[in-house]
């Protein structure tokens, strides 16, 4: 019988979230779950650039516990991928207990996705549906914590029910705290809010303030694209951690203080993809596209990326058009500006 | 203060029918109620031990350098049935080639090409014939990769749209 991975001050996400303000003078830095995108090479890249905790993409519990192919496609990890939180999409406590038992020995925490607004999931009672099924959420937390106590970290990632002073959300959070949740991530948008709308920091602050007596940290999520955003979000809301998703997708070096993705980050990403393997080509190219778009690489280059037909072609294309270093070569990972070849 | 606990119309409340198996009722798009069958304890335990004893050995040990220590290209190429049925397994071969290529800059290009032409393409050609041409694209990619010559920096970069190497260097 395997036990959940052992938690130490190095890998316990709760410890990190609770202590970063004191030890580092900044909130814990967290990369958000992103279906398709937050896979191992990307997470390792975020860790390299000062992200304290990373999340896997949402893993559907029902598939994971029944289907080998789903497991192989959905989950990979390595020693450098820590602390990592496995995020699950789930609509019942039995599947949750099973997925935790299976994957718990290989990750540092579990997150339940209570924020995904995609119709197919909401219809199944997964994602955002859960914030309207408060009793089920509370049952999930109680049952998991009753079985594992502090040997396993459990987070709930939620959206808010209404703007400004979301009382229903606060009441839900209070119940989750009483049930033993380790921390809560609040994405300050409604089920129906598009990500182009600004995040509601008042609502997050309202929840942080309302939970002051509970000793359960809150992670604020939404619209963090720079370190300045991170600082502003923290000082406004009083949260313990800041999670970024789209910001890191286009600039994985965000939390290291780069306002634009540095060239070296792209070199490192290609290196990790090559070393780890397993990422579909289109996904690699999309990451490269997002980073290069963030670097404001000339459009005529951007247009070519998505039609490259293998990772080898990508490397050759980078070497033809830019000064691109492979791992071990001079300058690898160090350049900041785009080094166009003349 | 009392809280409004209304559940929006398009949000499902899943109802668990059986705690032991995780059987639940959910709503379909049409509004119809649908049962999502549970998983027996036996099946779960089988899946768990498969994951713990076998699959996790592979998917949790992808450390830097794992390919240089653990990648057995010959074993992979000899499991024809697996390669035939799994694009994922075939992709592992392409990944391995990318790894070789990445570290063999200006060296061993011959070896790299020979590995592809002598060992990999014949296997992929056989599979392609058996699968009635379904993996032709993969064979074409391999053929092209076998001709790469990074030494001379005459890169045969290909894109799915153009494919003209001249057009690629701006
Ligand atoms: C491509 C993409 C995939 C996402 N996948 C997930 C997911 O699997 N689970 C989840 O809880 N949130 C998911 N999200 C939401 C993000 O984790 C995050 O809550 C949201 O994007 C707001 O943060 P941001 O403003 O920093 O992007 C996804 C977002 C994006 C852009």
Coordinates of C-alpha atoms and ligand atoms in Angstrom, one line a residue:
Chain A
X1 CA 0.0 0.0 0.0
X2 CA 1.5 3.4 -1.0
X3 CA 1.0 6.4 1.3
X4 CA 0.7 10.0 0.2
X5 CA 4.1 11.6 -0.6
X6 CA 5.8 12.7 2.6
X7 CA 5.5 16.4 3.3
X8 CA 8.5 18.5 4.5
X9 CA 9.1 22.3 4.7
X10 CA 10.6 21.9 1.2
X11 CA 7.5 20.5 -0.6
X12 CA 4.5 21.1 1.7
X13 CA 2.4 23.6 -0.3
X14 CA 0.5 24.8 2.8
X15 CA 3.8 25.5 4.6
X16 CA 5.0 27.5 1.6
X17 CA 1.8 29.4 1.2
X18 CA 1.7 30.3 4.9
X19 CA 5.4 31.4 5.2
X20 CA 6.4 33.1 2.0
X21 CA 5.3 36.6 3.2
X22 CA 7.5 36.3 6.2
X23 CA 10.5 34.5 4.7
X24 CA 10.6 36.1 1.2
X25 CA 8.6 39.4 1.7
X26 CA 6.2 38.3 -1.0
X27 CA 3.2 36.0 -1.4
X28 CA 3.7 32.4 -2.5
X29 CA 3.9 32.3 -6.3
X30 CA 1.7 29.7 -8.0
X31 CA 1.1 28.7 -11.6
X32 CA -2.5 27.8 -12.3
X33 CA -4.0 24.6 -13.7
X34 CA -4.4 24.8 -17.5
X35 CA -6.1 22.0 -19.4
X36 CA -3.6 20.9 -22.1
X37 CA -1.0 23.4 -21.2
X38 CA 0.3 23.1 -17.6
X39 CA 2.2 19.8 -18.4
X40 CA 5.5 18.7 -17.0
X41 CA 8.0 20.7 -19.2
X42 CA 6.0 23.9 -18.7
X43 CA 5.7 23.3 -14.9
X44 CA 9.4 22.6 -14.6
X45 CA 10.1 25.9 -16.5
X46 CA 7.8 27.8 -14.1
X47 CA 9.6 26.3 -11.1
X48 CA 13.0 27.3 -12.6
X49 CA 11.8 30.9 -12.8
X50 CA 10.7 31.4 -9.2
X51 CA 7.2 29.8 -9.2
X52 CA 6.9 28.2 -5.8
X53 CA 4.0 25.8 -6.6
X54 CA 2.6 24.5 -9.9
X55 CA -0.6 22.7 -10.8
X56 CA -1.2 20.0 -13.3
X57 CA -4.0 20.5 -15.8
X58 CA -7.4 19.2 -14.6
X59 CA -7.4 15.4 -14.6
X60 CA -10.9 13.9 -14.8
X61 CA -11.1 11.6 -11.8
X62 CA -13.6 9.3 -13.4
X63 CA -11.3 8.6 -16.4
X64 CA -8.1 8.5 -14.4
X65 CA -9.2 5.7 -12.1
X66 CA -10.7 3.5 -14.9
X67 CA -8.5 4.0 -17.9
X68 CA -4.8 3.4 -18.4
X69 CA -4.6 5.5 -21.6
X70 CA -6.1 8.5 -19.8
X71 CA -3.6 8.1 -17.0
X72 CA -0.6 8.0 -19.4
X73 CA -1.9 11.0 -21.4
X74 CA -2.8 13.0 -18.3
X75 CA -0.1 12.6 -15.8
X76 CA 3.7 12.8 -15.8
X77 CA 6.1 14.1 -13.2
X78 CA 9.8 14.0 -12.1
X79 CA 12.0 15.0 -9.2
X80 CA 12.2 18.6 -10.3
X81 CA 8.4 18.9 -10.5
X82 CA 7.8 19.8 -6.9
X83 CA 5.9 21.1 -5.1
X84 CA 3.2 20.1 -7.6
X85 CA -0.5 20.0 -7.0
X86 CA -2.6 17.5 -9.0
X87 CA -5.9 19.1 -10.0
X88 CA -8.9 16.9 -10.4
X89 CA -12.3 17.3 -12.0
X90 CA -14.8 15.2 -10.0
X91 CA -18.5 15.0 -9.2
X92 CA -18.6 12.5 -6.3
X93 CA -16.6 11.7 -3.2
X94 CA -15.9 8.0 -4.1
X95 CA -14.0 9.0 -7.3
X96 CA -12.2 11.7 -5.4
X97 CA -11.0 9.3 -2.7
X98 CA -9.8 6.9 -5.4
X99 CA -8.0 9.4 -7.5
X100 CA -6.3 10.7 -4.4
X101 CA -5.2 7.3 -3.3
X102 CA -3.8 6.5 -6.7
X103 CA -2.0 9.8 -7.4
X104 CA -1.3 11.0 -3.9
X105 CA 2.0 9.2 -3.6
X106 CA 3.5 11.1 -6.5
X107 CA 2.3 14.7 -5.9
X108 CA 2.4 17.3 -3.0
X109 CA -1.2 18.2 -2.9
X110 CA -4.6 17.8 -4.5
X111 CA -6.9 20.5 -5.8
X112 CA -10.5 20.1 -6.7
X113 CA -11.6 22.1 -9.7
X114 CA -14.7 24.1 -8.7
X115 CA -14.2 26.8 -11.2
X116 CA -14.3 25.4 -14.7
X117 CA -17.3 27.0 -16.5
X118 CA -17.2 24.7 -19.6
X119 CA -20.7 23.4 -20.3
X120 CA -19.8 19.8 -20.7
X121 CA -18.2 19.7 -17.3
X122 CA -20.9 21.8 -15.5
X123 CA -23.5 19.4 -16.9
X124 CA -21.7 16.6 -15.3
X125 CA -21.7 18.4 -12.0
X126 CA -17.9 19.0 -12.4
X127 CA -16.0 22.4 -12.1
X128 CA -18.1 25.4 -11.5
X129 CA -21.2 23.3 -10.8
X130 CA -19.7 22.5 -7.4
X131 CA -19.9 26.0 -6.0
X132 CA -23.7 25.6 -6.3
X133 CA -23.5 22.2 -4.6
X134 CA -22.0 23.3 -1.4
X135 CA -23.0 20.2 0.6
X136 CA -21.1 18.0 -1.8
X137 CA -18.0 20.2 -1.6
X138 CA -18.1 20.1 2.2
X139 CA -18.6 16.3 2.1
X140 CA -15.6 15.9 -0.2
X141 CA -13.4 17.9 2.1
X142 CA -14.6 16.2 5.3
X143 CA -14.2 12.7 3.9
X144 CA -10.7 13.3 2.5
X145 CA -9.5 15.0 5.6
X146 CA -11.0 12.4 7.9
X147 CA -9.1 9.8 6.0
X148 CA -5.7 11.6 5.6
X149 CA -5.6 14.5 8.2
X150 CA -2.5 16.6 7.7
X151 CA -0.7 13.8 5.7
X152 CA -2.3 15.1 2.5
X153 CA -3.0 18.7 1.4
X154 CA -6.3 19.4 -0.1
X155 CA -7.3 22.7 -1.8
X156 CA -10.5 23.8 -3.4
X157 CA -10.3 26.2 -6.4
X158 CA -13.4 28.2 -6.7
X159 CA -15.0 31.1 -8.5
X160 CA -17.2 33.7 -6.8
X161 CA -21.0 33.5 -6.8
X162 CA -21.5 37.3 -7.0
X163 CA -19.5 40.5 -7.3
X164 CA -18.2 42.8 -4.6
X165 CA -19.3 41.2 -1.4
X166 CA -20.1 37.6 -2.3
X167 CA -21.7 36.4 0.9
X168 CA -22.7 33.0 -0.5
X169 CA -19.0 32.4 -1.4
X170 CA -17.9 33.5 2.0
X171 CA -20.3 31.2 3.7
X172 CA -19.1 28.3 1.5
X173 CA -15.5 29.1 2.4
X174 CA -16.3 29.1 6.1
X175 CA -17.9 25.7 5.8
X176 CA -14.9 24.4 3.9
X177 CA -12.5 25.8 6.5
X178 CA -14.5 24.1 9.2
X179 CA -14.4 20.8 7.3
X180 CA -10.6 21.0 7.2
X181 CA -9.6 22.4 3.8
X182 CA -5.9 23.4 3.7
X183 CA -6.2 26.5 1.5
X184 CA -8.7 27.9 -0.9
X185 CA -7.9 29.5 -4.2
X186 CA -10.4 32.2 -5.2
X187 CA -10.6 33.1 -8.9
X188 CA -12.3 36.5 -8.7
X189 CA -14.7 35.9 -11.5
X190 CA -18.3 34.6 -11.8
X191 CA -19.2 31.4 -13.6
X192 CA -20.3 33.6 -16.5
X193 CA -17.5 36.2 -16.5
X194 CA -15.2 36.1 -19.5
X195 CA -11.5 36.4 -18.8
X196 CA -11.4 39.6 -20.8
X197 CA -13.4 41.2 -17.9
X198 CA -11.1 42.4 -15.0
X199 CA -10.9 40.2 -11.9
X200 CA -12.9 41.3 -8.9
X201 CA -10.3 42.0 -6.2
X202 CA -12.9 43.5 -3.9
X203 CA -14.6 40.1 -3.8
X204 CA -11.4 38.3 -3.0
X205 CA -10.5 40.9 -0.3
X206 CA -14.0 40.4 1.2
X207 CA -13.4 36.7 1.5
X208 CA -9.8 37.1 2.9
X209 CA -11.2 39.6 5.5
X210 CA -14.2 37.3 6.3
X211 CA -12.0 34.3 7.0
X212 CA -9.4 36.1 9.3
X213 CA -10.3 34.0 12.3
X214 CA -10.0 30.6 10.4
X215 CA -6.2 30.2 9.9
X216 CA -6.8 29.0 6.4
X217 CA -4.8 30.9 3.7
X218 CA -6.4 32.3 0.6
X219 CA -4.7 32.3 -2.8
X220 CA -5.9 35.1 -5.1
X221 CA -6.3 34.2 -8.8
X222 CA -6.9 36.4 -11.8
X223 CA -5.1 38.9 -14.0
X224 CA -1.6 38.6 -12.6
X225 CA 0.8 39.4 -15.6
X226 CA 3.8 40.9 -13.8
X227 CA 5.5 41.0 -10.4
X228 CA 3.9 44.5 -10.0
X229 CA 0.5 42.9 -10.4
X230 CA 1.4 40.2 -7.9
X231 CA 2.4 42.9 -5.3
X232 CA -0.7 44.9 -6.0
X233 CA -3.0 41.9 -5.7
X234 CA -1.4 40.9 -2.5
X235 CA -1.4 44.3 -0.8
X236 CA -5.0 45.0 -1.9
X237 CA -6.5 41.6 -0.9
X238 CA -4.3 40.5 2.0
X239 CA -4.0 37.1 0.4
X240 CA -1.1 34.6 1.1
X241 CA -0.5 33.5 -2.4
X242 CA -1.0 34.7 -6.0
X243 CA -1.8 32.3 -8.8
X244 CA -1.3 33.2 -12.5
X245 CA -2.4 31.2 -15.5
X246 CA -2.5 33.2 -18.7
X247 CA 0.3 35.4 -17.5
X248 CA 2.7 32.5 -17.1
X249 CA 1.5 30.9 -20.3
X250 CA 3.0 33.8 -22.3
X251 CA 5.8 34.6 -19.9
X252 CA 6.8 31.6 -17.7
X253 CA 9.5 33.9 -16.2
X254 CA 7.0 36.3 -14.8
X255 CA 7.6 35.5 -11.2
X256 CA 11.4 36.0 -11.7
X257 CA 10.7 39.6 -12.4
X258 CA 10.7 39.7 -16.2
X259 CA 8.0 41.8 -17.6
X260 CA 8.5 40.2 -21.0
X261 CA 9.4 36.6 -21.6
X262 CA 13.2 36.5 -21.9
X263 CA 14.8 34.6 -24.8
X264 CA 16.6 32.2 -22.5
X265 CA 13.3 31.0 -21.2
X266 CA 12.3 29.8 -24.7
X267 CA 15.7 28.0 -25.0
X268 CA 15.1 26.3 -21.7
X269 CA 11.6 25.3 -22.7
X270 CA 12.8 23.6 -25.8
X271 CA 15.5 21.9 -23.7
X272 CA 12.9 20.6 -21.2
X273 CA 10.6 19.4 -24.0
X274 CA 13.5 17.5 -25.7
X275 CA 14.7 16.0 -22.4
X276 CA 11.3 15.0 -21.1
X277 CA 9.5 14.1 -24.3
X278 CA 5.9 13.3 -24.6
X279 CA 4.4 16.7 -25.4
X280 CA 2.4 16.7 -28.7
X281 CA 4.0 18.9 -31.4
X282 CA 1.0 21.3 -31.6
X283 CA 1.2 21.9 -27.9
X284 CA 4.9 22.7 -28.0
X285 CA 4.4 25.0 -30.9
X286 CA 1.6 26.8 -29.1
X287 CA 3.7 27.4 -26.1
X288 CA 6.5 28.7 -28.3
X289 CA 4.0 30.9 -30.1
X290 CA 2.6 32.4 -26.8
X291 CA 6.2 33.1 -25.6
X292 CA 7.3 34.7 -28.8
X293 CA 4.2 36.7 -29.1
X294 CA 4.9 38.0 -25.6
X295 CA 8.4 38.9 -26.7
X296 CA 6.9 40.9 -29.6
X297 CA 8.8 38.8 -32.1
X298 CA 8.1 40.2 -35.6
X299 CA 4.8 38.9 -37.1
X300 CA 6.3 37.3 -40.1
X301 CA 8.1 34.9 -37.8
X302 CA 5.1 34.3 -35.6
X303 CA 3.1 33.2 -38.7
X304 CA 5.5 30.4 -39.4
X305 CA 5.5 28.7 -36.0
X306 CA 2.3 26.7 -36.1
X307 CA 3.1 25.1 -39.4
X308 CA 6.5 23.6 -38.4
X309 CA 6.2 19.9 -38.7
X310 CA 8.4 18.4 -36.0
X311 CA 10.4 19.5 -32.9
X312 CA 13.5 19.0 -35.0
X313 CA 12.2 21.5 -37.5
X314 CA 11.4 23.9 -34.7
X315 CA 15.0 23.7 -33.5
X316 CA 16.4 24.2 -37.0
X317 CA 14.0 27.1 -37.6
X318 CA 15.0 28.8 -34.4
X319 CA 18.7 28.3 -35.3
X320 CA 18.2 29.6 -38.8
X321 CA 16.4 32.8 -37.8
X322 CA 17.7 33.6 -34.3
X323 CA 20.8 33.0 -32.2
X324 CA 19.4 30.0 -30.5
X325 CA 21.6 28.0 -28.0
X326 CA 21.1 24.4 -27.1
X327 CA 21.8 23.3 -23.5
X328 CA 25.6 23.1 -23.0
X329 CA 26.3 25.8 -25.6
X330 CA 27.6 29.2 -24.8
X331 CA 24.9 31.6 -23.7
X332 CA 22.3 29.0 -23.2
X333 CA 19.4 30.3 -21.2
X334 CA 21.0 33.7 -20.6
X335 CA 19.8 36.0 -23.3
X336 CA 17.0 38.4 -22.6
X337 CA 16.3 40.2 -25.9
X338 CA 15.3 38.5 -29.1
X339 CA 18.6 37.7 -30.9
X340 CA 17.5 38.0 -34.5
X341 CA 20.1 36.8 -37.0
X342 CA 21.1 39.6 -39.3
Chain B
X1 CA -27.8 36.8 7.3
X2 CA -29.5 34.2 5.1
X3 CA -27.9 33.3 1.8
X4 CA -29.7 32.7 -1.5
X5 CA -28.8 29.1 -2.4
X6 CA -30.5 29.0 -5.8
X7 CA -28.8 26.6 -8.3
X8 CA -28.8 28.1 -11.8
X9 CA -30.9 26.2 -14.3
X10 CA -28.0 24.9 -16.4
X11 CA -26.0 23.7 -13.4
X12 CA -26.2 20.0 -12.5
X13 CA -26.5 18.7 -9.0
X14 CA -24.9 15.2 -9.2
X15 CA -26.7 12.7 -7.0
X16 CA -24.7 9.7 -5.7
X17 CA -26.6 6.4 -6.0
X18 CA -24.0 4.1 -4.7
X19 CA -21.1 5.2 -2.4
X20 CA -19.1 2.1 -2.9
X21 CA -18.9 2.4 -6.7
X22 CA -19.4 6.1 -7.3
X23 CA -22.5 5.7 -9.4
X24 CA -24.1 9.1 -9.9
X25 CA -27.1 10.7 -11.7
X26 CA -26.4 13.7 -13.8
X27 CA -28.4 15.8 -16.3
X28 CA -27.8 15.6 -20.1
X29 CA -27.9 18.7 -22.3
X30 CA -31.5 17.8 -23.3
X31 CA -32.5 17.9 -19.6
X32 CA -32.7 14.1 -19.6
X33 CA -31.4 12.4 -16.5
X34 CA -28.5 10.0 -17.1
X35 CA -26.8 7.5 -14.8
X36 CA -23.0 7.4 -14.8
X37 CA -22.2 3.9 -13.9
X38 CA -19.9 3.3 -11.0
X39 CA -16.7 1.3 -10.8
X40 CA -16.5 -1.9 -8.9
X41 CA -14.1 -2.2 -6.1
X42 CA -12.3 -5.1 -7.9
X43 CA -11.8 -3.0 -11.0
X44 CA -10.5 -0.1 -9.0
X45 CA -8.0 -2.2 -7.2
X46 CA -6.8 -3.7 -10.5
X47 CA -6.4 -0.2 -12.0
X48 CA -4.6 1.0 -8.9
X49 CA -2.1 -1.8 -8.8
X50 CA -1.4 -1.5 -12.5
X51 CA -0.7 2.2 -12.0
X52 CA 1.4 1.7 -8.9
X53 CA 3.3 -1.3 -10.0
X54 CA 3.9 -0.5 -13.7
X55 CA 2.7 2.7 -15.2
X56 CA 3.9 5.1 -12.5
X57 CA 7.5 3.7 -12.9
X58 CA 7.5 5.3 -16.3
X59 CA 5.4 8.4 -15.9
X60 CA 6.9 9.6 -12.6
X61 CA 10.5 9.2 -13.5
X62 CA 11.0 11.6 -16.4
X63 CA 14.0 13.2 -14.9
X64 CA 16.6 15.2 -17.0
X65 CA 18.8 12.6 -18.6
X66 CA 16.3 9.7 -18.5
X67 CA 16.5 9.1 -22.2
X68 CA 20.3 8.6 -22.0
X69 CA 19.8 6.0 -19.2
X70 CA 16.6 4.3 -19.9
X71 CA 15.6 4.6 -23.5
X72 CA 15.8 1.2 -25.3
X73 CA 15.1 2.0 -29.0
X74 CA 15.7 -1.6 -30.0
X75 CA 13.1 -2.9 -27.6
X76 CA 10.6 -0.3 -28.7
X77 CA 11.2 -1.1 -32.4
X78 CA 10.7 -4.8 -31.7
X79 CA 7.2 -4.4 -30.2
X80 CA 5.5 -4.0 -33.5
X81 CA 2.0 -4.6 -32.2
X82 CA 2.3 -1.9 -29.7
X83 CA 3.7 0.5 -32.3
X84 CA 0.9 -0.4 -34.7
X85 CA -1.8 0.3 -32.2
X86 CA -0.4 3.3 -30.4
X87 CA 0.5 6.7 -31.9
X88 CA 1.8 7.6 -28.4
X89 CA 4.5 4.8 -28.7
X90 CA 5.4 5.9 -32.2
X91 CA 5.7 9.4 -31.0
X92 CA 8.2 8.2 -28.4
X93 CA 10.5 7.3 -31.2
X94 CA 10.3 10.7 -32.8
X95 CA 10.9 12.2 -29.3
X96 CA 14.0 10.1 -29.0
X97 CA 15.2 11.3 -32.4
X98 CA 14.7 14.9 -31.3
X99 CA 16.8 14.2 -28.2
X100 CA 19.6 12.6 -30.3
X101 CA 19.5 15.5 -32.7
X102 CA 19.5 18.1 -30.0
X103 CA 22.7 16.7 -28.5
X104 CA 24.4 15.7 -31.7
X105 CA 24.7 19.2 -33.1
X106 CA 27.5 19.0 -35.7
X107 CA 28.4 15.5 -34.7
X108 CA 27.3 12.1 -35.5
X109 CA 24.8 13.2 -38.2
X110 CA 25.7 10.1 -40.1
X111 CA 24.8 7.9 -37.2
X112 CA 21.6 9.8 -36.7
X113 CA 20.6 9.4 -40.4
X114 CA 21.6 5.7 -40.4
X115 CA 19.6 4.9 -37.3
X116 CA 16.5 6.4 -39.1
X117 CA 17.1 4.7 -42.5
X118 CA 18.4 1.4 -41.3
X119 CA 16.3 0.7 -38.3
X120 CA 13.3 3.0 -37.9
X121 CA 12.0 3.5 -41.5
X122 CA 11.8 -0.2 -42.3
X123 CA 9.7 -0.8 -39.2
X124 CA 7.4 2.2 -39.9
X125 CA 7.1 1.1 -43.6
X126 CA 5.9 -2.3 -42.5
X127 CA 3.4 -0.8 -40.1
X128 CA 2.3 1.7 -42.8
X129 CA 1.6 -1.2 -45.2
X130 CA -0.3 -3.1 -42.6
X131 CA -2.3 0.0 -41.7
X132 CA -3.0 0.7 -45.4
X133 CA -1.1 3.9 -45.6
X134 CA -2.5 5.5 -42.4
X135 CA 0.9 6.5 -41.1
X136 CA 2.3 7.7 -44.3
X137 CA 2.9 11.2 -42.9
X138 CA 5.1 9.7 -40.1
X139 CA 7.1 7.8 -42.7
X140 CA 7.5 11.0 -44.8
X141 CA 8.7 12.9 -41.8
X142 CA 11.2 10.2 -40.9
X143 CA 12.5 10.2 -44.5
X144 CA 13.1 13.9 -44.4
X145 CA 14.7 13.8 -41.0
X146 CA 17.2 11.2 -42.2
X147 CA 18.4 13.7 -44.8
X148 CA 19.0 16.5 -42.4
X149 CA 22.5 17.9 -42.5
X150 CA 23.1 20.4 -39.7
X151 CA 26.9 20.6 -40.4
X152 CA 26.5 22.5 -43.6
X153 CA 23.7 24.6 -42.1
X154 CA 21.6 23.9 -45.1
X155 CA 18.6 23.2 -43.0
X156 CA 15.8 21.3 -44.6
X157 CA 13.2 22.9 -42.4
X158 CA 9.7 21.9 -43.4
X159 CA 6.4 23.4 -42.7
X160 CA 3.1 21.7 -43.5
X161 CA 2.1 24.5 -45.7
X162 CA 5.1 25.4 -47.7
X163 CA 7.9 23.0 -47.3
X164 CA 10.3 25.1 -49.3
X165 CA 13.4 25.5 -47.2
X166 CA 14.4 28.7 -49.1
X167 CA 11.2 30.4 -48.2
X168 CA 11.8 29.7 -44.6
X169 CA 14.9 31.8 -44.1
X170 CA 13.9 35.4 -44.2
Ligands
LIG1 C1 -5.9 27.5 -21.4 C2 -6.5 27.5 -20.0 C3 -6.8 26.3 -19.4 C4 -7.4 26.3 -18.1 N1 -7.6 25.1 -17.5 C5 -8.0 25.1 -16.2 C6 -8.1 23.9 -15.4 O1 -7.8 22.8 -15.9 N2 -8.5 23.9 -14.1 C7 -8.9 25.1 -13.5 O2 -9.2 25.1 -12.4 N3 -8.7 26.3 -14.2 C8 -8.3 26.3 -15.5 N4 -8.1 27.5 -16.1 C9 -8.4 28.7 -15.4 C10 -7.1 29.2 -14.8 O3 -6.5 28.3 -13.9 C11 -7.3 30.5 -14.0 O4 -8.2 30.3 -13.0 C12 -7.9 31.6 -14.9 O5 -7.3 31.6 -16.2 C13 -7.7 33.0 -14.3 O6 -6.4 33.3 -14.1 P1 -5.5 34.3 -15.0 O7 -6.3 35.6 -15.1 O8 -4.2 34.4 -14.4 O9 -5.5 33.6 -16.4 C14 -7.6 27.5 -17.4 C15 -7.3 28.7 -18.0 C16 -6.8 28.7 -19.3 C17 -6.4 30.1 -19.9

